[in-house]
Coordinates of C-alpha atoms (C1' of nucleotides) in Angstrom, one line a residue:
Chain A
M1 CA 210.6 264.7 28.3
S2 CA 210.7 266.4 24.9
E3 CA 212.0 269.9 24.5
N4 CA 208.8 271.2 23.5
T5 CA 207.0 270.1 26.7
P6 CA 206.5 272.9 29.1
A7 CA 208.5 272.5 32.4
P8 CA 206.0 270.8 34.9
L9 CA 204.7 273.0 37.6
S10 CA 204.0 270.4 40.2
W11 CA 206.1 270.7 43.5
P12 CA 207.9 267.4 43.0
F13 CA 209.4 268.5 39.5
R14 CA 210.2 272.0 41.1
E15 CA 212.0 270.3 43.9
A16 CA 214.0 268.1 41.6
E17 CA 214.9 271.2 39.6
R18 CA 216.6 272.5 42.8
I19 CA 218.6 269.3 43.3
A20 CA 219.7 269.3 39.5
E21 CA 221.0 272.8 39.8
R22 CA 222.8 271.7 43.0
L23 CA 224.3 268.5 41.5
K24 CA 225.4 271.0 38.3
Q25 CA 227.1 273.3 40.9
K26 CA 228.9 270.5 42.8
G27 CA 229.8 268.3 39.4
K28 CA 227.9 265.6 40.8
D29 CA 226.4 262.8 38.7
H30 CA 224.3 261.0 41.1
A31 CA 221.7 262.1 44.0
L32 CA 221.4 261.0 47.4
F33 CA 217.9 261.3 49.0
E34 CA 217.7 260.7 52.6
T35 CA 214.8 260.4 55.3
G36 CA 215.6 260.0 58.9
Y37 CA 213.6 258.4 61.8
G38 CA 213.8 258.9 65.5
P39 CA 214.5 256.5 68.3
S40 CA 210.9 256.4 69.4
G41 CA 210.5 255.7 65.8
L42 CA 207.7 253.2 65.4
P43 CA 206.3 253.8 61.8
H44 CA 203.3 256.3 61.6
I45 CA 201.2 258.2 59.2
G46 CA 204.1 261.2 59.0
T47 CA 206.6 258.4 58.3
F48 CA 204.6 257.4 55.3
G49 CA 204.0 261.0 54.2
E50 CA 207.7 261.8 54.3
V51 CA 209.0 258.7 52.6
A52 CA 206.1 258.9 49.9
R53 CA 206.9 262.7 49.1
T54 CA 210.8 262.1 49.0
S55 CA 210.1 259.2 46.5
W56 CA 207.9 261.4 44.3
V57 CA 210.7 264.1 44.2
R58 CA 213.3 261.4 43.3
K59 CA 211.1 260.0 40.6
A60 CA 210.6 263.5 39.4
F61 CA 214.3 263.9 39.4
T62 CA 215.0 260.8 37.5
D63 CA 212.6 261.6 34.9
L64 CA 213.8 265.5 34.5
T65 CA 217.5 264.3 34.5
G66 CA 217.9 260.6 33.8
L67 CA 220.6 260.6 36.4
P68 CA 221.0 257.7 39.1
S69 CA 219.9 258.2 42.6
R70 CA 219.4 256.6 46.2
L71 CA 217.3 256.7 48.9
L72 CA 218.4 256.2 52.3
A73 CA 216.4 255.6 55.2
F74 CA 218.5 256.4 57.9
S75 CA 217.5 255.3 61.6
D76 CA 218.9 257.2 64.5
D77 CA 219.3 253.6 66.4
M78 CA 222.5 254.7 68.4
D79 CA 220.4 257.5 70.3
G80 CA 220.0 257.1 73.9
L81 CA 216.7 256.0 75.3
R82 CA 215.5 258.8 77.0
K83 CA 212.3 257.5 78.4
V84 CA 210.5 254.1 78.6
P85 CA 207.7 254.1 75.9
D86 CA 204.1 253.5 77.1
N87 CA 202.9 251.2 74.5
V88 CA 205.7 248.3 75.0
P89 CA 205.9 245.3 77.3
N90 CA 208.8 244.6 79.8
K91 CA 208.8 248.4 81.0
A92 CA 210.8 247.4 84.1
M93 CA 213.7 245.9 82.1
L94 CA 213.8 248.8 79.8
K95 CA 214.2 251.2 82.7
E96 CA 217.5 249.5 83.8
Y97 CA 218.9 250.5 80.4
L98 CA 217.9 254.1 80.0
G99 CA 220.6 256.1 78.4
R100 CA 221.9 253.4 76.5
P101 CA 221.9 253.3 72.7
L102 CA 219.0 251.8 71.3
T103 CA 220.9 248.7 69.7
K104 CA 222.5 247.9 73.1
I105 CA 219.0 247.4 74.9
P106 CA 217.3 244.0 74.9
D107 CA 214.4 244.0 72.8
P108 CA 211.3 244.5 75.0
F109 CA 209.3 242.1 72.4
E110 CA 211.8 239.6 72.6
K111 CA 212.1 239.0 69.0
F112 CA 215.4 240.8 67.7
E113 CA 218.6 241.2 69.0
S114 CA 217.9 244.7 70.5
F115 CA 215.3 247.3 70.6
G116 CA 216.9 249.2 67.8
A117 CA 216.8 246.0 65.8
H118 CA 213.1 245.5 66.5
N119 CA 212.2 249.3 65.7
N120 CA 214.4 249.1 62.5
N121 CA 212.7 245.7 61.6
R122 CA 209.2 247.1 61.9
L123 CA 210.1 250.4 59.8
Q124 CA 211.5 248.3 56.8
E125 CA 208.4 245.9 56.9
F126 CA 206.4 249.3 56.8
L127 CA 208.1 250.7 54.1
R128 CA 208.2 247.6 52.0
T129 CA 204.3 247.2 52.5
F130 CA 203.6 250.1 50.6
G131 CA 206.3 249.3 48.0
F132 CA 208.8 252.0 48.4
E133 CA 212.4 251.7 46.8
F134 CA 215.1 252.5 49.5
E135 CA 218.2 251.5 51.2
F136 CA 218.1 250.9 54.7
A137 CA 221.0 252.5 57.1
S138 CA 221.4 251.9 60.9
A139 CA 223.4 254.7 62.9
S140 CA 224.8 252.1 65.0
D141 CA 226.1 250.2 62.0
Y142 CA 227.7 253.3 60.5
Y143 CA 229.5 254.5 63.7
T144 CA 230.7 251.1 65.0
S145 CA 232.2 250.2 61.1
G146 CA 234.1 253.3 61.1
R147 CA 232.2 254.5 58.2
F148 CA 231.8 257.9 59.9
D149 CA 235.5 258.0 61.5
D150 CA 236.8 260.4 58.8
A151 CA 234.0 262.9 59.4
L152 CA 234.2 262.5 63.1
L153 CA 237.8 263.2 63.3
H154 CA 236.8 266.2 60.8
V155 CA 234.1 267.2 63.6
L156 CA 236.9 267.2 66.3
R157 CA 239.1 269.6 64.3
H158 CA 236.1 272.1 64.0
H159 CA 235.0 271.4 67.7
E160 CA 235.1 275.1 68.9
E161 CA 233.5 276.3 65.7
I162 CA 230.4 274.1 66.4
V163 CA 230.1 275.0 69.8
N164 CA 230.0 278.5 69.0
I165 CA 227.1 277.7 66.5
I166 CA 225.1 275.9 69.0
L167 CA 225.9 278.1 72.1
P168 CA 223.8 281.0 71.3
T169 CA 220.6 279.0 71.0
L170 CA 220.9 277.2 74.1
G171 CA 219.8 278.2 77.8
T172 CA 222.4 279.3 80.3
E173 CA 222.5 276.1 82.3
R174 CA 222.8 273.9 78.9
R175 CA 225.7 276.2 77.8
A176 CA 228.0 274.9 80.5
T177 CA 227.7 271.6 79.7
Y178 CA 227.2 271.5 76.1
S179 CA 229.5 269.5 73.5
P180 CA 228.4 268.1 70.1
I181 CA 230.3 264.9 71.2
L182 CA 228.6 262.3 73.5
P183 CA 231.1 259.9 74.6
I184 CA 229.6 256.2 75.7
H185 CA 230.5 255.3 78.9
P186 CA 233.2 252.7 78.8
R187 CA 231.7 250.8 81.9
T188 CA 227.8 251.5 81.9
G189 CA 227.3 251.9 78.1
V190 CA 225.3 255.1 78.6
V191 CA 225.3 257.9 76.2
M192 CA 227.1 260.8 78.3
Q193 CA 225.8 264.3 78.2
V194 CA 228.8 265.9 80.0
P195 CA 231.2 268.7 79.6
I196 CA 234.2 268.0 77.2
E197 CA 237.2 269.1 79.1
Q198 CA 239.7 268.4 76.7
V199 CA 239.9 267.9 72.7
D200 CA 242.6 266.0 71.5
V201 CA 242.7 266.3 67.8
D202 CA 245.8 264.2 66.9
N203 CA 244.7 261.3 69.2
G204 CA 241.4 261.6 67.8
S205 CA 239.7 261.6 71.5
V206 CA 238.1 263.8 74.1
V207 CA 238.6 264.0 77.9
W208 CA 235.5 264.0 80.3
T209 CA 234.6 263.3 83.8
D210 CA 231.9 260.9 85.1
P211 CA 229.7 262.9 87.3
A212 CA 228.7 260.1 89.4
D213 CA 232.1 259.1 90.7
G214 CA 234.5 261.8 89.4
T215 CA 236.6 259.4 87.3
K216 CA 238.2 260.9 84.2
Y217 CA 238.0 259.3 81.0
E218 CA 239.6 259.7 77.5
T219 CA 237.3 258.7 74.7
A220 CA 238.0 258.0 71.0
V221 CA 235.4 259.6 69.0
T222 CA 235.8 256.9 66.4
G223 CA 234.7 253.6 66.1
G224 CA 231.5 253.8 67.9
A225 CA 232.9 254.9 71.2
A226 CA 231.1 258.3 71.0
K227 CA 228.5 259.5 69.0
L228 CA 227.1 263.2 68.2
Q229 CA 224.5 265.3 69.7
W230 CA 221.3 265.5 67.5
K231 CA 221.8 268.7 65.4
A232 CA 225.7 267.9 64.8
D233 CA 225.0 264.4 64.1
W234 CA 222.7 265.5 61.1
A235 CA 225.3 268.1 59.8
M236 CA 227.9 265.1 60.1
R237 CA 225.7 262.9 58.2
W238 CA 225.0 265.2 55.4
Y239 CA 228.8 266.0 55.3
A240 CA 230.1 262.5 55.5
L241 CA 227.4 261.1 52.9
D242 CA 227.0 264.1 50.8
V243 CA 223.4 264.0 50.9
D244 CA 221.6 266.0 48.3
Y245 CA 218.0 266.1 49.6
E246 CA 216.3 265.7 52.8
M247 CA 212.8 267.1 53.8
S248 CA 211.6 267.5 57.4
G249 CA 208.7 269.0 59.4
K250 CA 208.5 272.7 60.4
D251 CA 209.2 271.6 64.0
L252 CA 212.7 271.1 62.8
I253 CA 213.1 274.7 61.1
D254 CA 215.5 275.6 63.5
S255 CA 217.5 272.2 63.5
V256 CA 217.7 272.4 59.9
K257 CA 219.2 275.9 60.1
L258 CA 221.8 275.1 62.8
S259 CA 222.9 271.8 61.0
S260 CA 223.3 273.5 57.8
S261 CA 225.6 276.2 59.5
I262 CA 227.4 273.3 60.8
C263 CA 227.9 271.4 57.7
R264 CA 229.1 274.6 56.1
A265 CA 231.6 275.0 58.7
L266 CA 232.7 271.4 58.2
G267 CA 233.4 272.5 54.6
K268 CA 230.3 271.4 52.5
E269 CA 227.2 272.7 51.2
P270 CA 224.3 271.1 52.9
P271 CA 221.7 269.5 50.8
V272 CA 218.5 270.9 49.3
T273 CA 215.8 270.8 52.3
L274 CA 211.9 271.2 52.1
T275 CA 210.0 272.2 55.2
Y276 CA 206.5 270.7 55.1
E277 CA 203.7 271.6 57.3
L278 CA 202.6 269.6 60.4
F279 CA 199.5 267.6 60.4
L280 CA 196.7 268.7 62.8
D281 CA 194.0 266.9 64.5
E282 CA 190.5 267.8 64.4
K283 CA 190.8 270.5 67.2
G284 CA 193.7 272.1 65.3
Q285 CA 196.6 270.7 67.4
K286 CA 199.8 269.0 66.4
I287 CA 199.5 265.2 65.9
S288 CA 201.5 263.4 68.3
K289 CA 202.3 259.9 68.4
S290 CA 202.2 260.0 72.1
K291 CA 199.0 261.5 72.6
G292 CA 197.5 259.4 69.8
N293 CA 195.4 262.2 68.4
G294 CA 194.5 262.2 64.9
L295 CA 194.4 259.3 62.6
S296 CA 196.6 256.2 62.2
I297 CA 197.6 254.8 58.9
D298 CA 195.7 251.5 59.7
E299 CA 192.3 253.7 60.5
W300 CA 192.7 255.5 57.1
L301 CA 193.3 252.1 55.1
T302 CA 190.0 250.9 56.8
Y303 CA 188.0 253.5 55.3
A304 CA 189.8 254.2 52.0
P305 CA 192.2 252.9 49.6
K306 CA 195.7 253.5 49.9
E307 CA 196.0 255.8 46.9
S308 CA 193.4 258.4 48.6
L309 CA 196.2 258.6 51.5
S310 CA 198.8 259.1 49.0
Q311 CA 196.8 261.8 47.3
F312 CA 196.3 263.5 50.6
M313 CA 200.2 263.5 51.5
Y314 CA 200.6 264.7 47.8
H315 CA 198.5 267.8 47.8
A316 CA 200.2 271.2 49.1
P317 CA 202.7 269.7 51.3
Q318 CA 203.6 273.4 52.8
R319 CA 200.2 273.6 53.9
A320 CA 199.0 272.7 57.2
K321 CA 196.1 270.1 57.0
K322 CA 193.5 268.4 59.0
L323 CA 194.3 264.6 59.5
F324 CA 190.8 263.3 60.7
F325 CA 188.3 260.9 59.5
D326 CA 186.1 263.9 57.6
V327 CA 189.0 264.5 55.1
I328 CA 188.9 260.8 54.0
P329 CA 186.1 261.1 51.2
R330 CA 187.3 264.1 49.7
A331 CA 191.0 262.8 49.2
T332 CA 189.3 259.7 48.0
D333 CA 187.4 261.6 45.3
D334 CA 190.0 264.2 44.5
Y335 CA 192.2 260.9 43.5
I336 CA 189.4 259.4 41.5
A337 CA 189.1 262.8 39.5
A338 CA 192.9 262.6 38.9
A339 CA 193.2 259.3 38.2
T340 CA 190.3 259.7 35.6
A341 CA 191.5 262.9 34.0
L342 CA 195.4 261.5 33.7
P343 CA 195.1 259.3 30.5
T344 CA 194.0 262.5 28.6
A345 CA 196.0 265.0 30.6
E346 CA 198.1 267.8 28.6
K347 CA 200.4 267.9 31.4
P348 CA 200.4 264.4 32.8
H349 CA 203.3 265.3 35.2
D350 CA 201.3 267.8 37.2
N351 CA 198.5 265.2 37.8
P352 CA 198.7 263.8 41.4
A353 CA 197.8 260.4 40.0
W354 CA 201.0 260.4 38.0
H355 CA 203.4 260.7 41.0
I356 CA 201.1 258.6 43.0
H357 CA 201.7 255.5 40.4
G358 CA 205.0 256.6 39.7
G359 CA 204.1 257.7 35.9
V360 CA 202.3 254.4 35.0
L361 CA 198.3 254.2 35.7
P362 CA 197.4 250.7 36.8
E363 CA 194.6 249.3 34.7
H364 CA 191.1 249.6 36.3
A365 CA 192.2 252.9 38.0
G366 CA 189.3 255.2 38.8
S367 CA 185.7 254.9 39.5
P368 CA 182.6 255.6 37.4
I369 CA 181.0 256.5 41.2
G370 CA 182.4 258.5 43.4
F371 CA 183.4 257.8 47.0
G372 CA 181.0 260.5 48.4
M373 CA 178.2 259.1 46.2
L374 CA 179.0 255.8 47.6
L375 CA 179.0 256.7 51.2
N376 CA 175.5 258.6 50.6
L377 CA 173.9 255.2 49.2
A378 CA 175.5 253.2 51.8
S379 CA 174.0 255.5 54.8
V380 CA 170.6 255.7 52.9
I381 CA 170.3 251.8 52.7
N382 CA 172.1 251.2 55.9
A383 CA 174.4 248.9 53.8
D384 CA 176.3 246.3 55.8
S385 CA 177.3 243.9 52.9
P386 CA 178.8 244.6 49.7
E387 CA 175.9 242.9 47.8
M388 CA 173.3 245.4 49.0
L389 CA 175.5 248.4 47.4
W390 CA 176.2 246.2 44.3
G391 CA 172.3 246.0 44.0
F392 CA 171.7 249.6 43.6
I393 CA 175.0 249.9 41.5
R394 CA 173.9 247.5 39.0
A395 CA 170.6 249.5 38.5
Y396 CA 172.9 252.5 37.7
I397 CA 175.5 250.4 35.7
P398 CA 174.0 247.2 34.5
G399 CA 176.3 244.2 34.8
A400 CA 178.8 245.9 37.0
D401 CA 180.4 243.7 39.3
A402 CA 184.0 243.4 41.3
E403 CA 185.6 241.7 38.5
S404 CA 184.9 244.5 35.8
Y405 CA 185.4 247.4 38.2
P406 CA 187.9 246.3 41.0
F407 CA 188.7 249.8 42.2
L408 CA 184.8 250.3 42.7
A409 CA 185.0 247.0 44.5
R410 CA 187.4 248.3 47.1
L411 CA 185.4 251.7 47.5
V412 CA 182.3 249.7 48.1
H413 CA 184.2 247.7 50.8
H414 CA 185.5 251.0 52.5
A415 CA 182.1 252.7 52.1
I416 CA 180.7 250.0 54.4
A417 CA 183.2 250.6 56.9
Y418 CA 183.0 254.3 56.8
N419 CA 179.2 254.3 57.1
R420 CA 179.5 251.6 59.8
D421 CA 181.7 253.6 62.0
F422 CA 180.8 257.3 61.3
V423 CA 177.4 257.9 59.7
A424 CA 175.4 255.1 61.0
P425 CA 176.4 256.1 64.7
A426 CA 175.0 259.5 64.3
K427 CA 171.7 258.1 63.0
K428 CA 168.4 259.0 64.9
F429 CA 165.4 256.8 65.0
R430 CA 162.2 258.5 66.2
A431 CA 159.0 256.7 67.5
P432 CA 156.1 256.2 65.4
T433 CA 152.9 258.1 65.7
K434 CA 149.6 256.4 66.2
V435 CA 148.6 256.5 62.7
E436 CA 152.2 255.5 61.5
R437 CA 152.1 252.6 64.2
A438 CA 149.1 251.3 62.5
G439 CA 150.4 251.7 59.2
L440 CA 153.7 250.0 60.0
T441 CA 151.7 247.1 61.9
D442 CA 149.6 246.5 58.7
L443 CA 152.9 246.7 56.3
A444 CA 154.3 244.0 58.4
K445 CA 151.3 241.8 58.3
S446 CA 151.0 242.3 54.4
L447 CA 154.4 241.6 53.8
A448 CA 154.5 238.5 55.8
A449 CA 151.1 237.3 53.9
D450 CA 152.3 238.3 50.6
E451 CA 155.6 236.7 50.7
Q452 CA 154.9 234.1 48.4
A453 CA 152.6 235.8 45.8
Q454 CA 154.2 236.9 42.8
Y455 CA 152.5 238.5 39.5
P456 CA 153.8 237.0 36.0
G457 CA 156.1 239.8 34.6
E458 CA 156.7 241.5 38.0
T459 CA 160.0 242.0 39.6
P460 CA 160.1 241.3 43.2
A461 CA 161.2 244.9 44.0
E462 CA 158.1 246.3 41.9
K463 CA 155.8 244.0 43.7
L464 CA 157.0 245.2 47.3
Q465 CA 156.9 248.7 46.3
N466 CA 153.2 248.5 44.9
L467 CA 152.7 246.8 48.2
V468 CA 154.3 249.4 50.2
Y469 CA 152.3 252.0 48.2
A470 CA 149.0 250.2 48.9
V471 CA 149.4 250.0 52.6
G472 CA 150.3 253.7 52.7
K473 CA 146.8 254.5 50.8
R474 CA 144.8 252.4 53.1
H475 CA 146.0 255.0 55.8
P476 CA 145.1 258.6 56.7
F477 CA 148.5 259.7 55.2
A478 CA 148.3 263.1 53.6
P479 CA 150.3 263.6 51.6
L480 CA 151.4 260.2 50.9
K481 CA 155.0 261.3 51.1
S482 CA 154.8 261.2 55.1
W483 CA 154.2 257.8 54.9
F484 CA 157.5 257.2 53.3
D485 CA 159.1 259.7 55.5
C486 CA 158.0 257.6 58.4
L487 CA 159.6 254.6 56.8
Y488 CA 162.9 256.4 56.7
Q489 CA 162.8 258.1 60.2
V490 CA 161.4 255.2 62.2
L491 CA 162.6 252.3 60.5
L492 CA 166.3 253.5 59.0
G493 CA 166.9 256.4 61.3
T494 CA 167.5 258.7 58.2
T495 CA 165.6 261.6 56.8
E496 CA 165.5 260.1 53.3
G497 CA 166.1 256.8 51.8
P498 CA 166.2 254.6 48.6
R499 CA 162.9 253.3 46.8
F500 CA 161.3 251.5 49.7
G501 CA 160.3 248.3 47.4
G502 CA 164.0 247.9 46.0
F503 CA 165.4 248.0 49.7
I504 CA 162.8 245.3 51.0
A505 CA 164.1 243.2 47.9
L506 CA 167.6 243.7 48.8
Y507 CA 167.3 243.5 52.6
G508 CA 164.8 240.6 52.5
V509 CA 161.3 240.3 53.4
E510 CA 161.7 238.4 56.8
R511 CA 164.4 240.9 58.0
T512 CA 162.0 243.7 56.9
V513 CA 159.6 242.5 58.9
A514 CA 161.8 242.0 61.8
L515 CA 163.0 245.8 61.0
I516 CA 159.5 246.9 61.7
E517 CA 158.8 244.6 64.7
T518 CA 161.8 246.2 66.3
A519 CA 160.7 249.8 65.5
L520 CA 157.4 249.2 67.0
A521 CA 158.8 247.7 70.2
R522 CA 161.0 250.4 70.7
G523 CA 158.1 253.1 70.3
Chain B
rG1 C1' 211.2 286.3 71.5
rA2 C1' 212.2 283.7 66.4
rG3 C1' 209.8 281.4 62.5
rC4 C1' 206.0 279.3 59.5
rC5 C1' 201.2 278.6 57.5
rU6 C1' 196.8 280.9 56.7
rG7 C1' 192.5 284.7 54.9
rU8 C1' 188.5 283.6 47.9
rA9 C1' 180.2 282.3 47.9
rG10 C1' 176.3 280.8 53.8
rC11 C1' 180.2 276.1 54.8
rU12 C1' 184.5 273.2 53.2
rC13 C1' 188.1 274.6 50.0
rA14 C1' 190.3 274.7 44.5
rG15 C1' 192.8 278.3 41.8
rU16 C1' 201.3 280.3 40.3
rG17 C1' 200.1 286.9 35.3
rG18 C1' 195.1 286.9 30.9
rU19 C1' 186.6 287.2 31.4
rA20 C1' 186.6 284.4 39.5
rG21 C1' 185.5 278.4 39.9
rA22 C1' 183.7 273.3 42.4
rG23 C1' 181.3 270.3 45.9
rC24 C1' 178.0 270.9 49.6
rA25 C1' 173.8 274.1 51.6
rU26 C1' 169.6 277.3 49.6
rC27 C1' 165.6 278.2 46.3
rC28 C1' 163.1 277.4 41.2
rG29 C1' 161.8 274.0 37.5
rA30 C1' 161.5 268.7 35.3
rC31 C1' 160.1 263.5 37.1
rU32 C1' 154.9 262.2 40.1
rU33 C1' 154.4 255.4 43.0
rU34 C1' 157.4 259.3 48.5
rU35 C1' 162.9 259.5 47.7
rA36 C1' 167.4 260.9 44.9
rA37 C1' 172.7 257.5 43.1
rU38 C1' 168.8 261.9 38.0
rC39 C1' 168.5 266.1 34.8
rG40 C1' 168.2 271.6 33.9
rG41 C1' 168.2 276.6 36.2
rA42 C1' 168.9 280.3 39.9
rC43 C1' 171.0 282.7 44.1
rG44 C1' 175.2 283.9 45.9
rG45 C1' 182.2 287.2 45.9
rC46 C1' 185.8 295.1 46.9
rC47 C1' 189.5 287.1 46.2
rG48 C1' 191.4 290.6 54.3
rU49 C1' 193.3 295.9 53.9
rG50 C1' 196.6 299.5 52.0
rG51 C1' 200.3 300.4 48.5
rG52 C1' 203.8 298.7 44.7
rU53 C1' 205.5 296.1 40.1
rU54 C1' 202.8 295.3 35.4
rC55 C1' 199.4 296.5 29.0
rG56 C1' 196.9 293.4 32.5
rA57 C1' 197.4 290.9 39.8
rC58 C1' 193.4 286.0 43.5
rC59 C1' 198.6 284.9 41.9
rC60 C1' 204.8 288.6 42.0
rC61 C1' 207.0 292.3 46.2
rC62 C1' 206.3 295.6 50.5
rA63 C1' 203.4 297.0 54.9
rC64 C1' 199.6 296.4 57.9
rC65 C1' 195.3 293.7 60.2
rG66 C1' 192.8 288.9 61.5
rG67 C1' 193.0 283.6 62.4
rG68 C1' 196.5 279.5 63.6
rC69 C1' 200.6 276.6 64.2
rU70 C1' 205.6 275.3 65.4
rC71 C1' 210.3 276.2 68.0
rA72 C1' 212.9 278.2 71.9
rC73 C1' 214.3 271.1 77.1
rC74 C1' 215.4 266.6 73.9
rA75 C1' 215.4 264.1 69.5

RNA sequence: GAGCCUGUAGCUCAGUGGUAGAGCAUCCGACUUUUAAUCGGACGGCCGUGGGUUCGACCCCCACCGGGCUCACCA
């Protein structure tokens, strides 16, 4: 960026400025970005949003400062399995392993060496599909390799302080048993939530009692023999890795606050954080993985290009947004507008497409026809194949095809799916009146008879349009518009439609005849 | 109880200090072999309320009112 360019106002750049300021104060010359994943952790649309948004901030940071950075995708795979998920096989087996770290539980899908490894693999595969640049990190690896040992001993030294930060936030029953340190049971392998009776800083260990049989154990806090409870875990990680930036949903506001306090108690300034708003379903409720409400990534990508999902995630992260089918067309058209405006934008850094494409707009981005428009057309002509739509598009842009307009070709593909699943099912076919029935019968007969006839210099569409018009004239339709209304309402189930001759030419004469017969049979 | 978001045209929403906007809906007109994937126009707003800062506020600050969500067990 040149000195004269005004500072971009877009939120990723504002976040980047906050990070740059932090680095300046700390005297750091590189930045660590982190995103975290819970143990239930199969990738979902929120995962995409968090990594996409973090990546945009990171790109803005690079652009702003020129400093190196890393993005760590950290999996909490050492957390104990609390309950058996609904959507996995081998539930009975999993039940036997409840309470143990995910990386110590066999993979219910029988593909990887553990359930944790399975989830980790799925996550990385997911992130790679979208082309995110990241480094994967496993909590189990970090704990067992000793990478966290220094920080864990440090936590032990501040044990009382940390307990005092957390205690006021807990209910009375929990207060009695709370400790940020969760020993792994040396015999059963279960992550234990037990009172810590003694903290031995010199030995780096804690003493606790197994409530099942009263046995007393002394467990090292290092080397993976123990792990930390959630909020302390987050704080310790920030401390140990010196994380500079991490965003999270607003459901974690209190956790961010407490973890930040703990991080400070350990002696380091917590990272720059951003709290983003949650996604709501069509009824305004929080999207929940277990409830399965809202919209999945796969569903979104069925109905619109992935750029539109990025556009949706880019826009106003601190604003609650409905994540449902009906937001897709607008997100898509917003993206198209941004991509179209980017090449001539005065402030490209403020354009969503700049962020979505990492600063470089691909060739053929954007579309001469909006998605909403295309949906309208698909609905009106009952499009069930790309060629039907292309026929109309070519009337508008001569010579257009999938090769010259590749992005439009993707839109066409998606418009058909969206129309099929959301628009078409809402259609209503009404029964024909007596007069209409006669007209339709006439039309079917005339179409079948005239199929071979062709006047010189006349396109099939014109010929068919004339035929439809002539049939209407032969019957008492007044005004003639009502004859065409009948065609749309009875045959297509819509209130309006395309020039009917063109529709027949595209749809096929025989199929149109069949369509009429179906409608007559229905009436 | 703690916190966050939100209030702008009939609807859905843009709009980060300089003349209030878009899409849809509605109405009028052009076209006339219906239709709109067309073109032109109109209608429509104390920008939730009250105060403050400012030469100037939809925008920043404070208070209030309305709508909604999240967390208060676990992660």
